[in-house]
Each structure stands twice: as structure tokens, then as C-alpha cells.
Backbone as CSV, one residue per row, in Angstrom:
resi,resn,N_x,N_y,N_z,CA_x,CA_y,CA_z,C_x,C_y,C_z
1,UNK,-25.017,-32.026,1.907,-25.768,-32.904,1.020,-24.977,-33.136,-0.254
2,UNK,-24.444,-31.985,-0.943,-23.934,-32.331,-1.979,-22.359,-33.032,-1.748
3,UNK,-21.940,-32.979,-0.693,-20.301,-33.630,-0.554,-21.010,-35.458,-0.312
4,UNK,-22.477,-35.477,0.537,-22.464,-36.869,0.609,-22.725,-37.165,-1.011
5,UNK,-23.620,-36.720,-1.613,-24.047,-37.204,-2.986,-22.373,-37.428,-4.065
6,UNK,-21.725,-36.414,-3.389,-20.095,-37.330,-3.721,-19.274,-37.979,-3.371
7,UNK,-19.079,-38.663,-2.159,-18.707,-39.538,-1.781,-19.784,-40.632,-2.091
8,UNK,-20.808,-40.623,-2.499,-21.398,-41.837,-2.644,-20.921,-42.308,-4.115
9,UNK,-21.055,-41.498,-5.248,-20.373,-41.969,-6.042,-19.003,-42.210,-6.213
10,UNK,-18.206,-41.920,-5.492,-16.849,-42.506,-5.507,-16.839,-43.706,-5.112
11,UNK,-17.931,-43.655,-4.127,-17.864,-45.586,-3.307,-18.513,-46.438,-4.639
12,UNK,-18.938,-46.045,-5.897,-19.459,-46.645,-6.761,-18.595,-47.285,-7.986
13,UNK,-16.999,-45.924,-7.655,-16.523,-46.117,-9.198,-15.811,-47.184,-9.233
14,UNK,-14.929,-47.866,-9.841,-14.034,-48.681,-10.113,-12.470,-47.678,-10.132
15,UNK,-12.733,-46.941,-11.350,-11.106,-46.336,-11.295,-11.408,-44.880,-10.794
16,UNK,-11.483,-44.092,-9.435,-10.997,-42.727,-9.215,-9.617,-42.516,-9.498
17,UNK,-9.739,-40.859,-10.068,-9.275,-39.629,-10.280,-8.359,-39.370,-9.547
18,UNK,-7.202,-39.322,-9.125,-6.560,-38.507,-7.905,-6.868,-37.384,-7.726
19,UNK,-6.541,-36.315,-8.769,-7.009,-35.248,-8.778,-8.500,-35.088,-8.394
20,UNK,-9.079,-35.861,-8.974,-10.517,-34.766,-8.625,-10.588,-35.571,-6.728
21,UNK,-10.143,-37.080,-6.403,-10.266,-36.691,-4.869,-9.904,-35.425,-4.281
22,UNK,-8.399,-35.121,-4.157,-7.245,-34.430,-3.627,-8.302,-33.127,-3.592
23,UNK,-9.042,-32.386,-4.418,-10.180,-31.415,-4.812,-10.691,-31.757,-3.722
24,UNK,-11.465,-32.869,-4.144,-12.710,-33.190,-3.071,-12.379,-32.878,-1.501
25,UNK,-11.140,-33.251,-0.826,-10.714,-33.469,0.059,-10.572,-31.684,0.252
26,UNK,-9.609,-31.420,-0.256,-9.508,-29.987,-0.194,-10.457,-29.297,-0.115
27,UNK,-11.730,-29.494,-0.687,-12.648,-28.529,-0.696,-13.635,-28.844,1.051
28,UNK,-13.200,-30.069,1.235,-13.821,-30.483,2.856,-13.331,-30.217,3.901
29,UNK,-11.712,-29.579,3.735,-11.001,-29.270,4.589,-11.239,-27.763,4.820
30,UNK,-11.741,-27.291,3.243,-12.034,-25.990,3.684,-13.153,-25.567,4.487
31,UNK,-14.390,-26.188,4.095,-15.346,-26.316,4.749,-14.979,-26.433,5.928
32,UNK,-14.471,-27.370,6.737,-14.259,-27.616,7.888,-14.298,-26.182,8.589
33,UNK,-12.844,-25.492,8.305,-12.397,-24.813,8.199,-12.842,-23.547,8.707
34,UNK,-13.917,-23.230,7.392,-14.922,-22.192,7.769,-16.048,-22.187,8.619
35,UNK,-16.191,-23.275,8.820,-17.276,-23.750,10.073,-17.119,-23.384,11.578
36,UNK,-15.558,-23.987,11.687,-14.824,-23.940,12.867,-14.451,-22.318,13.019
37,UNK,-14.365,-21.029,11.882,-13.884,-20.162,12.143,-15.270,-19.551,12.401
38,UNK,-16.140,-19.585,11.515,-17.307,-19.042,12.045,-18.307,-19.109,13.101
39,UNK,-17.944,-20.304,14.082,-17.850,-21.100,15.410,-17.109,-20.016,16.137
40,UNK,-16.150,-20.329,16.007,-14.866,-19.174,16.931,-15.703,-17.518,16.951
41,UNK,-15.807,-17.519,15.851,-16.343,-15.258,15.679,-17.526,-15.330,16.696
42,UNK,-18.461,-16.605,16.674,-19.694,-16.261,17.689,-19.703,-16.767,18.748
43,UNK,-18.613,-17.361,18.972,-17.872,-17.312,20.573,-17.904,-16.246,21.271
44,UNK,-16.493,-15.278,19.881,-16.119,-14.392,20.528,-16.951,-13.331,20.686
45,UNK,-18.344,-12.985,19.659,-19.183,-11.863,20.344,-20.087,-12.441,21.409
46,UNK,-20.154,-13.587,21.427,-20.510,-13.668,22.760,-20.359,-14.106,24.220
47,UNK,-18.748,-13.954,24.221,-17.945,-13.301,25.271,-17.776,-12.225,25.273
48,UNK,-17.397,-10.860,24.230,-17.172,-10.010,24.922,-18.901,-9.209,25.227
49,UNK,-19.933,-10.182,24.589,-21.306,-9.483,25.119,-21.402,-9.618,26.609
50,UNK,-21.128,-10.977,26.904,-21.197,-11.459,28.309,-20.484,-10.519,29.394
51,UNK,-19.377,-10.619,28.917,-18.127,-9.723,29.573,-18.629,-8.259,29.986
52,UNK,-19.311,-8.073,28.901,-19.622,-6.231,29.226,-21.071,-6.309,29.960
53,UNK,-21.781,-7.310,30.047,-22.588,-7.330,30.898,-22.583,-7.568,32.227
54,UNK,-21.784,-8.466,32.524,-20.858,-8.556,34.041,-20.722,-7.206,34.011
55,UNK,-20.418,-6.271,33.809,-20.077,-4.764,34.176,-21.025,-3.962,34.223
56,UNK,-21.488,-3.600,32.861,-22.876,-2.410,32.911,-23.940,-3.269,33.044
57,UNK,-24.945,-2.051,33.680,-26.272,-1.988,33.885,-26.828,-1.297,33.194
58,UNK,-27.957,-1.532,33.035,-29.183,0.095,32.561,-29.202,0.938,33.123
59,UNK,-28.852,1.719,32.561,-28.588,3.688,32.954,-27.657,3.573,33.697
60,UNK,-26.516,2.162,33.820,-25.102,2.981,34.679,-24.369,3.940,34.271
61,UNK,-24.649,3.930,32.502,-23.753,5.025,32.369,-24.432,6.107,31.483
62,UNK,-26.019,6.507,32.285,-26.549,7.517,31.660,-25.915,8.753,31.669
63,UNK,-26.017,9.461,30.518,-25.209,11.019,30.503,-24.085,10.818,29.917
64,UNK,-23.435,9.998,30.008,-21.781,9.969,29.702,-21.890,9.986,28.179
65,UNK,-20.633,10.792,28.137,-20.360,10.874,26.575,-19.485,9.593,26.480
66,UNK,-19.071,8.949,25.397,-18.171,7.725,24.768,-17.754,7.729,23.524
67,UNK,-16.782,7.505,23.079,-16.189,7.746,21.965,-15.817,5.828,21.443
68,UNK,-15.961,5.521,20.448,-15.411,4.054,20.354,-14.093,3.512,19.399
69,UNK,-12.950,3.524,19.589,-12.312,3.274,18.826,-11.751,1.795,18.363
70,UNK,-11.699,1.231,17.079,-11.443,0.143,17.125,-10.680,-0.003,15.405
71,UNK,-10.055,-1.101,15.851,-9.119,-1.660,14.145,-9.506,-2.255,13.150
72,UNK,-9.268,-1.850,12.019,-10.192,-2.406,10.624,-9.308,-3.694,10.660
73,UNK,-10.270,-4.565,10.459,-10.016,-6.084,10.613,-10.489,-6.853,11.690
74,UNK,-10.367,-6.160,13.053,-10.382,-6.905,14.481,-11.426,-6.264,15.272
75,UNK,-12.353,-5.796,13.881,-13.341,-4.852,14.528,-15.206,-5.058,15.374
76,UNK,-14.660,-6.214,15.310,-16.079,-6.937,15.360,-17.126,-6.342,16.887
77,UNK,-16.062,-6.867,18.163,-16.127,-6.192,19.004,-16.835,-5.164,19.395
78,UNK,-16.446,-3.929,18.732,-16.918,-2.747,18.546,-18.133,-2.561,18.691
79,UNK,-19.035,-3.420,18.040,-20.350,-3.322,17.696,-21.575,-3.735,19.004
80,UNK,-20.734,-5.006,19.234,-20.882,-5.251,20.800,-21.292,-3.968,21.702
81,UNK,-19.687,-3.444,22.190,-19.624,-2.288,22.843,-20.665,-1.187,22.489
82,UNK,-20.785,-1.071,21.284,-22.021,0.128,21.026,-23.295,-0.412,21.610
83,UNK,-23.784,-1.581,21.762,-24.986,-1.673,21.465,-24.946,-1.725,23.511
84,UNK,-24.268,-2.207,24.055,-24.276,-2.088,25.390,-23.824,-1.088,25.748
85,UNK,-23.347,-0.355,25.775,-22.633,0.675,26.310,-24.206,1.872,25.905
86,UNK,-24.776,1.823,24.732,-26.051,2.571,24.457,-26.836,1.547,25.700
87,UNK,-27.256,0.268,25.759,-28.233,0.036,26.804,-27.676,0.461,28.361
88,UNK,-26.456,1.035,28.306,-26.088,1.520,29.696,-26.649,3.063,30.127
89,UNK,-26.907,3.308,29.210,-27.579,4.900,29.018,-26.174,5.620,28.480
90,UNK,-25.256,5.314,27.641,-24.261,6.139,27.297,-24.402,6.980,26.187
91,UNK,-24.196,7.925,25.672,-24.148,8.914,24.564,-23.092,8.256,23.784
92,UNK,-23.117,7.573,22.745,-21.815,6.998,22.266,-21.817,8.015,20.977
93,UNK,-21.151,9.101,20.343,-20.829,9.963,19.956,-20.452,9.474,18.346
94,UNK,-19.667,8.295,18.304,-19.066,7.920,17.119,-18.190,6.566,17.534
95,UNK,-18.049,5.658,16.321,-17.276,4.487,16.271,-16.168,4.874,15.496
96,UNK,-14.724,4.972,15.324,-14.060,5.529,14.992,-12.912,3.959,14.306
97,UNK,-12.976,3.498,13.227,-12.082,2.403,12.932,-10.911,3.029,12.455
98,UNK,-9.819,2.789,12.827,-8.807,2.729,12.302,-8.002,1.757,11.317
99,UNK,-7.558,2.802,10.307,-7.218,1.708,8.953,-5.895,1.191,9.025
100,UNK,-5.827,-0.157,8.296,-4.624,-0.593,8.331,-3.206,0.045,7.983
101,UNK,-3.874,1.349,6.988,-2.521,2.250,6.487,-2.725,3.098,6.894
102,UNK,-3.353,3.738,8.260,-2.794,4.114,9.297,-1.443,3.493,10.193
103,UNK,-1.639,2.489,10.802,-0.960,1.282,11.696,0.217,1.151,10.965
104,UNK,0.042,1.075,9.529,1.633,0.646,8.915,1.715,1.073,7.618
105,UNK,2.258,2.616,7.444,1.736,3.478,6.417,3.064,2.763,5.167
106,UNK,3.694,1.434,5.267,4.846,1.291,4.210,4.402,1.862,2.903
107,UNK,3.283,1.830,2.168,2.671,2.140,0.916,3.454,3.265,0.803
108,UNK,3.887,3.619,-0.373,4.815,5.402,-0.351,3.393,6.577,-0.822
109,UNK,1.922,5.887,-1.135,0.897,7.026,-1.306,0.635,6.699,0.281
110,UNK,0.398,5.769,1.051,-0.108,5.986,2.094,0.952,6.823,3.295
111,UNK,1.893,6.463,3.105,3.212,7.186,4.025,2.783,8.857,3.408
112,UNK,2.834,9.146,2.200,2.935,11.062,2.042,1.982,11.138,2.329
113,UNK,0.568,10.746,2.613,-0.747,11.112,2.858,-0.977,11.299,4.567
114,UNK,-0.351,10.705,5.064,-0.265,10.556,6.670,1.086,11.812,6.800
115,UNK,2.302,11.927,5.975,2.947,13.275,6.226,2.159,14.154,6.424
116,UNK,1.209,14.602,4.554,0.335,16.039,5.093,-0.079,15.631,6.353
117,UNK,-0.908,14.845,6.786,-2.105,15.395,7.507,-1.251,15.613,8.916
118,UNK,-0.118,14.805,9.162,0.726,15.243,10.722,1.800,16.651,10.249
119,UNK,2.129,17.117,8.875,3.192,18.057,8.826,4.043,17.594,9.231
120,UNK,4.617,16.239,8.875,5.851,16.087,9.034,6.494,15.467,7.626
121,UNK,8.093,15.583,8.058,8.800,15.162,6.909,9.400,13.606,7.303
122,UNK,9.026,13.624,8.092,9.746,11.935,8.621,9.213,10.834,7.632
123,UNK,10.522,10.103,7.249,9.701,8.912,6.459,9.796,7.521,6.672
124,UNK,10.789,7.553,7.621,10.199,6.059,8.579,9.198,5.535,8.756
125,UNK,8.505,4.672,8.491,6.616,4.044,8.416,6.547,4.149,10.190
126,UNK,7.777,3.257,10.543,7.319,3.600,12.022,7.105,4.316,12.863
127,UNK,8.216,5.407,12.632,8.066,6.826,13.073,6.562,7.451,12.886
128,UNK,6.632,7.645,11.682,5.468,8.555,11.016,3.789,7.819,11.813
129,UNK,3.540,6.526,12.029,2.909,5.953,12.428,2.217,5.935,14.079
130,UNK,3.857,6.104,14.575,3.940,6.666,15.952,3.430,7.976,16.655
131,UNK,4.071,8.804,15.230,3.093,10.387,15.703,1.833,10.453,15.429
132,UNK,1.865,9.443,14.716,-0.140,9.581,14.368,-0.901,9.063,15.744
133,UNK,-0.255,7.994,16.544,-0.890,7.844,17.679,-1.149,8.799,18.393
134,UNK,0.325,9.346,18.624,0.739,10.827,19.481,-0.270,11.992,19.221
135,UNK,-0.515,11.598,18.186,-1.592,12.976,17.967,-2.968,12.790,17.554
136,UNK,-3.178,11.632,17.545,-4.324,10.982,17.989,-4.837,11.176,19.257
137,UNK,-4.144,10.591,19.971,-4.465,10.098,21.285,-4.684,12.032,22.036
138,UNK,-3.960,13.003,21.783,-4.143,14.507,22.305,-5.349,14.736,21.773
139,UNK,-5.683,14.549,20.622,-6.917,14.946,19.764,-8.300,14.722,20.488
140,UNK,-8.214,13.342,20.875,-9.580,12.487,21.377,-9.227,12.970,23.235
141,UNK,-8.035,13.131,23.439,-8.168,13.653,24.931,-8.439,14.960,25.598
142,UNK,-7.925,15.510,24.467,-8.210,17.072,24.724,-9.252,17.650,24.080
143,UNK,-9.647,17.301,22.702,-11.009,18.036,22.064,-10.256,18.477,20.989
144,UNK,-11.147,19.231,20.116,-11.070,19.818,18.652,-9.984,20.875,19.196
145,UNK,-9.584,21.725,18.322,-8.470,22.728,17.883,-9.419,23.807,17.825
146,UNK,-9.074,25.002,18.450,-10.189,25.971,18.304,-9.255,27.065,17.303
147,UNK,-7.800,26.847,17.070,-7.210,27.785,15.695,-6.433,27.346,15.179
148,UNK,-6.650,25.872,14.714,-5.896,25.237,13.466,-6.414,23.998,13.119
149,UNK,-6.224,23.601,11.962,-6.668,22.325,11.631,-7.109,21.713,12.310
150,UNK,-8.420,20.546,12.117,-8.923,19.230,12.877,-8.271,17.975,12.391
151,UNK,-7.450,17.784,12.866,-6.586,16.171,12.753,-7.634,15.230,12.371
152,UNK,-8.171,14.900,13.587,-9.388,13.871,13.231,-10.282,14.246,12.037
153,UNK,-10.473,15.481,11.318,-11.265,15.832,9.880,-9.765,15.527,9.143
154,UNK,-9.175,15.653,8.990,-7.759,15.279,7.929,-7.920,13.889,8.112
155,UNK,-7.986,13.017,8.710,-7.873,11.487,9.229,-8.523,11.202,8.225
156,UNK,-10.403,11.637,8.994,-11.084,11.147,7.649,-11.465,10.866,6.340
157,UNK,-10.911,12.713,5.847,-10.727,12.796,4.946,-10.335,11.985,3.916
158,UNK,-8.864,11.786,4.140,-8.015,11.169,3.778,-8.239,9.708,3.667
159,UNK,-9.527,9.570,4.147,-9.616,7.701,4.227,-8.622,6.684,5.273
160,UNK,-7.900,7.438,6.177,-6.980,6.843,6.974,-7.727,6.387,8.368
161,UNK,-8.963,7.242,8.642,-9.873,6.755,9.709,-11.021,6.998,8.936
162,UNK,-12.096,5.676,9.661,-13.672,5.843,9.088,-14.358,5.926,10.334
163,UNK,-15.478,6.122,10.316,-16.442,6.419,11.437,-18.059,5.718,10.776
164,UNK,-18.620,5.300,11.785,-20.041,4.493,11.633,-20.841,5.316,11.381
165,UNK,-20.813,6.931,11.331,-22.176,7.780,11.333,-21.327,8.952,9.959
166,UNK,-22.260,9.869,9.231,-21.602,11.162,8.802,-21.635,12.185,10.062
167,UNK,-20.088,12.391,10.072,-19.615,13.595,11.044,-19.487,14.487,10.628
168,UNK,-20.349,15.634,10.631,-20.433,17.016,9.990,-19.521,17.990,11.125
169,UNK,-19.050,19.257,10.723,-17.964,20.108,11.487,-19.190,20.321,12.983
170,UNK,-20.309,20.180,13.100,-20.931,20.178,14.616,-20.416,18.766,15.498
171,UNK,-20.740,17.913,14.375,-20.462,16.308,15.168,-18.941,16.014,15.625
172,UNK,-18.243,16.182,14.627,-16.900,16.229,14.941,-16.218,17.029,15.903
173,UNK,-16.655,18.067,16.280,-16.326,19.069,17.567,-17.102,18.734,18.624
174,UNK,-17.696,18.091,18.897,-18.393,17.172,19.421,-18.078,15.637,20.152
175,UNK,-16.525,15.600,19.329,-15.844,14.164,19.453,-14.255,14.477,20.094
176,UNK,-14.205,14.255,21.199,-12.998,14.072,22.059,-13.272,15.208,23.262
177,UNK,-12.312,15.503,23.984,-12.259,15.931,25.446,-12.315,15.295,26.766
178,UNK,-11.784,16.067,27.748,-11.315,15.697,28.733,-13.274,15.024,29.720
179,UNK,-14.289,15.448,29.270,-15.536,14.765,30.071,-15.768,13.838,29.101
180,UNK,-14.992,13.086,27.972,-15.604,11.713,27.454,-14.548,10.262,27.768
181,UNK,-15.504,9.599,27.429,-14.870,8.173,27.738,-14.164,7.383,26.426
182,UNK,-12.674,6.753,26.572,-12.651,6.537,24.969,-12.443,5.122,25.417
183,UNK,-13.271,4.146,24.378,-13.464,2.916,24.424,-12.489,2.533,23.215
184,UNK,-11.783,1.963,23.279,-10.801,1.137,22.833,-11.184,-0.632,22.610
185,UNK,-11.868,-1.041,21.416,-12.235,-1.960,21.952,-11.869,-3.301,20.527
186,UNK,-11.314,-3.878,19.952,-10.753,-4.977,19.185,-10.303,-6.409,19.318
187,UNK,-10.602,-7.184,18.850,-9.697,-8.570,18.879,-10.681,-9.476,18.211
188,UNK,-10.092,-10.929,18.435,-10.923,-11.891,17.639,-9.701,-12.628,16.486
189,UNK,-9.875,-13.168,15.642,-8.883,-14.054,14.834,-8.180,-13.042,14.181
190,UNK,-6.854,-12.838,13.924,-6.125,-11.459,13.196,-6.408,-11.981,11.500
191,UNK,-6.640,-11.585,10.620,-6.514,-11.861,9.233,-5.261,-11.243,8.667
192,UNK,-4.889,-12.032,7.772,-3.197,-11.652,7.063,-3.446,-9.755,6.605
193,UNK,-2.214,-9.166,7.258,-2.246,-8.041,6.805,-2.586,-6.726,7.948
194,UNK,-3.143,-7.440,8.762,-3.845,-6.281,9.993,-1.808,-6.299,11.333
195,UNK,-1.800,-5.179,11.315,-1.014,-5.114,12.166,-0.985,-4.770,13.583
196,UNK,-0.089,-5.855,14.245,-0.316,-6.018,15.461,-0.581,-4.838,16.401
197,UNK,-1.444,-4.974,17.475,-1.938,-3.971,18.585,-0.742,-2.927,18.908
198,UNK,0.475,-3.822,18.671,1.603,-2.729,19.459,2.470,-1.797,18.267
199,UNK,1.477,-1.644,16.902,1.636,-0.757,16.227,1.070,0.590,16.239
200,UNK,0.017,0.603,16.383,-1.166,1.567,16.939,-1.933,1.528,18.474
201,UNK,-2.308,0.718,18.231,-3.645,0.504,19.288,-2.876,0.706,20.668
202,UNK,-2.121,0.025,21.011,-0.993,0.267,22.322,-0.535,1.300,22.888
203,UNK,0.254,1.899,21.618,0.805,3.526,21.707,-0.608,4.415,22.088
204,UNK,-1.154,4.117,21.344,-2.798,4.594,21.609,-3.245,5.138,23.245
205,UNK,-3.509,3.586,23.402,-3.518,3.793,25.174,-2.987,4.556,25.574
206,UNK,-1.712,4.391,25.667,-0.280,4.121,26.188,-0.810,5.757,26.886
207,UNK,-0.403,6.539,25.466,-0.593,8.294,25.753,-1.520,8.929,26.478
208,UNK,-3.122,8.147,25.786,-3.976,8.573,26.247,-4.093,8.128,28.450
209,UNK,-3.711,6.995,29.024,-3.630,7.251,30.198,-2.537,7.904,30.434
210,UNK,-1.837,8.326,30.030,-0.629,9.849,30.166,-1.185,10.890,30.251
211,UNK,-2.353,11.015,29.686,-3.009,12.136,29.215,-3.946,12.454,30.287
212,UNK,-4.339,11.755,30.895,-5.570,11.247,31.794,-6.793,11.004,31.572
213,UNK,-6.875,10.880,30.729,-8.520,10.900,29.687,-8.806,9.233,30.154
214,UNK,-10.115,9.306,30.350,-10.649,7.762,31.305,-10.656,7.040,29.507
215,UNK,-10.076,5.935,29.906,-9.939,4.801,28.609,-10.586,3.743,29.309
216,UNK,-11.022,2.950,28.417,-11.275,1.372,28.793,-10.709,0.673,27.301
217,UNK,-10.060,-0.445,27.421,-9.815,-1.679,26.314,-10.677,-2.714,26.901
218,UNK,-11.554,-3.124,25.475,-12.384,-4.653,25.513,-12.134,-5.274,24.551
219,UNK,-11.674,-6.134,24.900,-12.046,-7.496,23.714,-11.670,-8.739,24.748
220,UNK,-12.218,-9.858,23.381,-12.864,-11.223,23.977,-11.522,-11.996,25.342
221,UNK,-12.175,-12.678,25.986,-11.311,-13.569,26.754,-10.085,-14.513,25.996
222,UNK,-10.939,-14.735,24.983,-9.983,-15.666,24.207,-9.678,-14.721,22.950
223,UNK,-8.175,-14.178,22.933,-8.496,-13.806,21.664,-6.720,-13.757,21.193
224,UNK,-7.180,-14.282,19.652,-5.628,-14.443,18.839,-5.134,-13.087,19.036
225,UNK,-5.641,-12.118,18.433,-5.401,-10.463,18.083,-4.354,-10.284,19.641
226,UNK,-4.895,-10.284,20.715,-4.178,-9.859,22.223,-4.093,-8.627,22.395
227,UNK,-4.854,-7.820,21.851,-4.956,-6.572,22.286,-5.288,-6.166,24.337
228,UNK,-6.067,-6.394,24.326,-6.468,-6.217,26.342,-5.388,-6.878,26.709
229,UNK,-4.581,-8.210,26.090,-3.799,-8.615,27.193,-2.510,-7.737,27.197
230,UNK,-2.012,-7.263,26.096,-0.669,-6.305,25.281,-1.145,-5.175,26.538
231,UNK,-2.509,-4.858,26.735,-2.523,-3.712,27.536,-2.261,-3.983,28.939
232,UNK,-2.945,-4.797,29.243,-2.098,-5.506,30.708,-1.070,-5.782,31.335
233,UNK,-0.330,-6.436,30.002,1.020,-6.275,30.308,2.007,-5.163,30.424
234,UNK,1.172,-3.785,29.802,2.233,-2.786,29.451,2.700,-2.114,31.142
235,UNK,3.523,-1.635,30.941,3.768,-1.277,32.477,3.215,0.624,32.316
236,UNK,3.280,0.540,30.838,2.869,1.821,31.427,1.388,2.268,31.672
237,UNK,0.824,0.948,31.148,-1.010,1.484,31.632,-0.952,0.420,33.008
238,UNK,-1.150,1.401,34.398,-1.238,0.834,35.386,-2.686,0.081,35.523
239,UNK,-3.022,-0.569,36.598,-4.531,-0.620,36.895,-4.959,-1.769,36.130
240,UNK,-4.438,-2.299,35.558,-4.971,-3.161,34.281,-4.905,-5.144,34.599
């Protein structure tokens, strides 16, 4: 309403502004813009709603424990997965986002903060980044540490992973092992700054079917991010 109530007076004036068109225009392009992107996001939750309904049923997956992991930024997904994966009868335990300075610790506070919590001295972003998968991915496959530190409580701590619920030292011992399911689940439009799947999220997999711990990756059919397809292609997650 208010862009017609301005174009009507422009069709009125004699001498326009360049500037204030070039505005005008700009500000319609943005609009556009955001229309079309916010179009796209409810596409995509409702493909990957669709998607996971083609699969589960009610109470297919009563009893099962589930763990949900997903990327700050590309996290939308996620939410999806909880809310079906709970109408499947699943125990979903925790949503587990991973932060961007996890994925790509360049920051020199975020790089020494990810040293403590792995004990290492490596200061390669990529390196250091890499073992965080590595020891990620053992953490959530094997279970808590019964005589040393909880990785995943250092994670949090530290603000390098967040979780959807408060995880107290019961809940958190509570989160990973060889009888849960880890849902891996991200994508949708990437926003400037989120780093690509085959920084984290990949390596992620990668270990955890090394590990043998039952994984699933979801996200949308259509999606910029390409996380499920990065996993498809990898040769080392078979089955896919």
C-alpha cells in the first residue's frame, strides 16, 4: 500500500528526484527479495516435513533414543526433525547446534578456546577444527567418559556448541552411545559466514559411520547449503 501511494505520486510530479527514485527502486527490489526468500524457507520446511513423513510413522520409532545435530545458520530443519521424529515415538534426548567457531575456529579467542577443550597445541584452524569432529563424532558414538573430562560439557561450556534444553551432568550422560540414533540434519539458503558442510558436518558423518553408530542426514530436496547431497557423494559414507 504504501509503495503504491508512491508511485502514484511520482506519476503526479513534473520534476522527479533521481535519488529518491533509485531509493524507491531499491527499496522494491529488496522487498522483492525478501518475499521470494521467505517463499523459499517455507518450501523448504515443507519438504523436508514431507520427506520425513514418506518415512516415519506413529510409534515407528517408539523407544529409540535420538540425538539431533545440526549447524547454526542452516538450522531450520532441525526443528522439523524433532517434531516428527517425537510423533514417531522417538526419545529425542537433545538438539545439539553447532557454532560457526566451531566449523572455522580462524578467530585467535576462538582457535585457544577449542585448544583447551581438545588439549591440543595445533594451530592450524583446519586442523584444530578437524579434531573437534574426531572427537565429536567418538563422544556422541561411544557415550560420556566414565574417568576424564566430558568433551561435549567443555563444548558447551565454552559456547562452541548449544543445545535446545538445560543439560544437567544426568542429561548429558544421557547423550551419546552405541543404542542411540544421531540425526544429522541442516540445509536451506547458506547466509554469509556459515561454513560449508565439508568443514564440520561431513567429517562428522564421515567418522561417525566408521564408528558404526546408526546416523541419518536430512535436509530439504532443494537445498543451496548441500549438505545430504556432500553426504552422498562421499565415498566414504556408503548406502547413501
Amino acid at each position: 500500500v504504501v509503495l503504491a501511494f508512491g508511485l502514484g505520486l511520482l506519476a503526479g510530479t513534473t520534476v522527479v528526484n533521481d535519488e529518491f527514485v533509485r531509493r524507491l527502486q531499491a527499496n522494491y527490489d529488496q522487498s522483492q527479495r525478501d518475499r521470494d526468500e521467505a517463499r523459499a524457507e517455507a518450501g523448504l520446511l515443507d519438504d523436508v516435513l514431507t520427506q520425513l513423513r514418506l518415512t516415519l510413522r506413529d510409534d515407528q520409532l517408539l523407544g529409540r533414543d535420538v540425538v539431533i545435530v545440526t549447524m547454526e545458520g542452516v538450522d531450520r530443519p532441525a526443528q522439523r526433525v524433532l517434531e516428527e521424529f517425537g510423533a514417531a515415538g522417538a526419545d529425542v534426548r537433545a538438539t545439539l547446534r553447532l557454532s560457526r567457531r566451531l566449523a572455522d575456529p580462524k578467530d585467535p579467542q576462538d582457535l585457544e578456546a577449542l585448544q583447551d577443550v581438545l588439549g591440543t597445541t595445533a594451530t592450524d584452524p583446519a586442523e584444530v577444527a578437524a579434531r573437534a569432529a574426531e572427537a565429536l563424532a567418538v563422544r556422541l558414538a561411544v557415550g560420556p567418559p566414565t574417568d576424564a573430562d566430558d568433551l561435549l560439557a567443555a563444548l558447551l561450556d565454552a559456547g562452541l556448541v548449544s543445545a535446545d534444553r538445560d543439560l544437567d551432568q544426568a542429561a548429558l550422560r544421557g547423550i551419546g552411545g552405541v543404542a542411540q540414533t544421531i540425526v544429522l540434519a541442516a540445509g536451506g539458503s547458506r547466509p554469509d559466514g556459515v561454513p560449508s558442510s565439508a568443514t564440520l558436518l561431513l567429517p562428522l558423518t564421515e567418522r561417525l559411520v566408521q564408528l558404526d553408530a546408526p546416523v541419518a542426514a536430512v535436509g530439504p530436496t532443494e537445498d543451496d547449503y548441500g549438505f545430504v547431497t556432500a553426504v552422498r557423494e562421499d565415498a566414504q559414507v556408503p548406502d547413501c
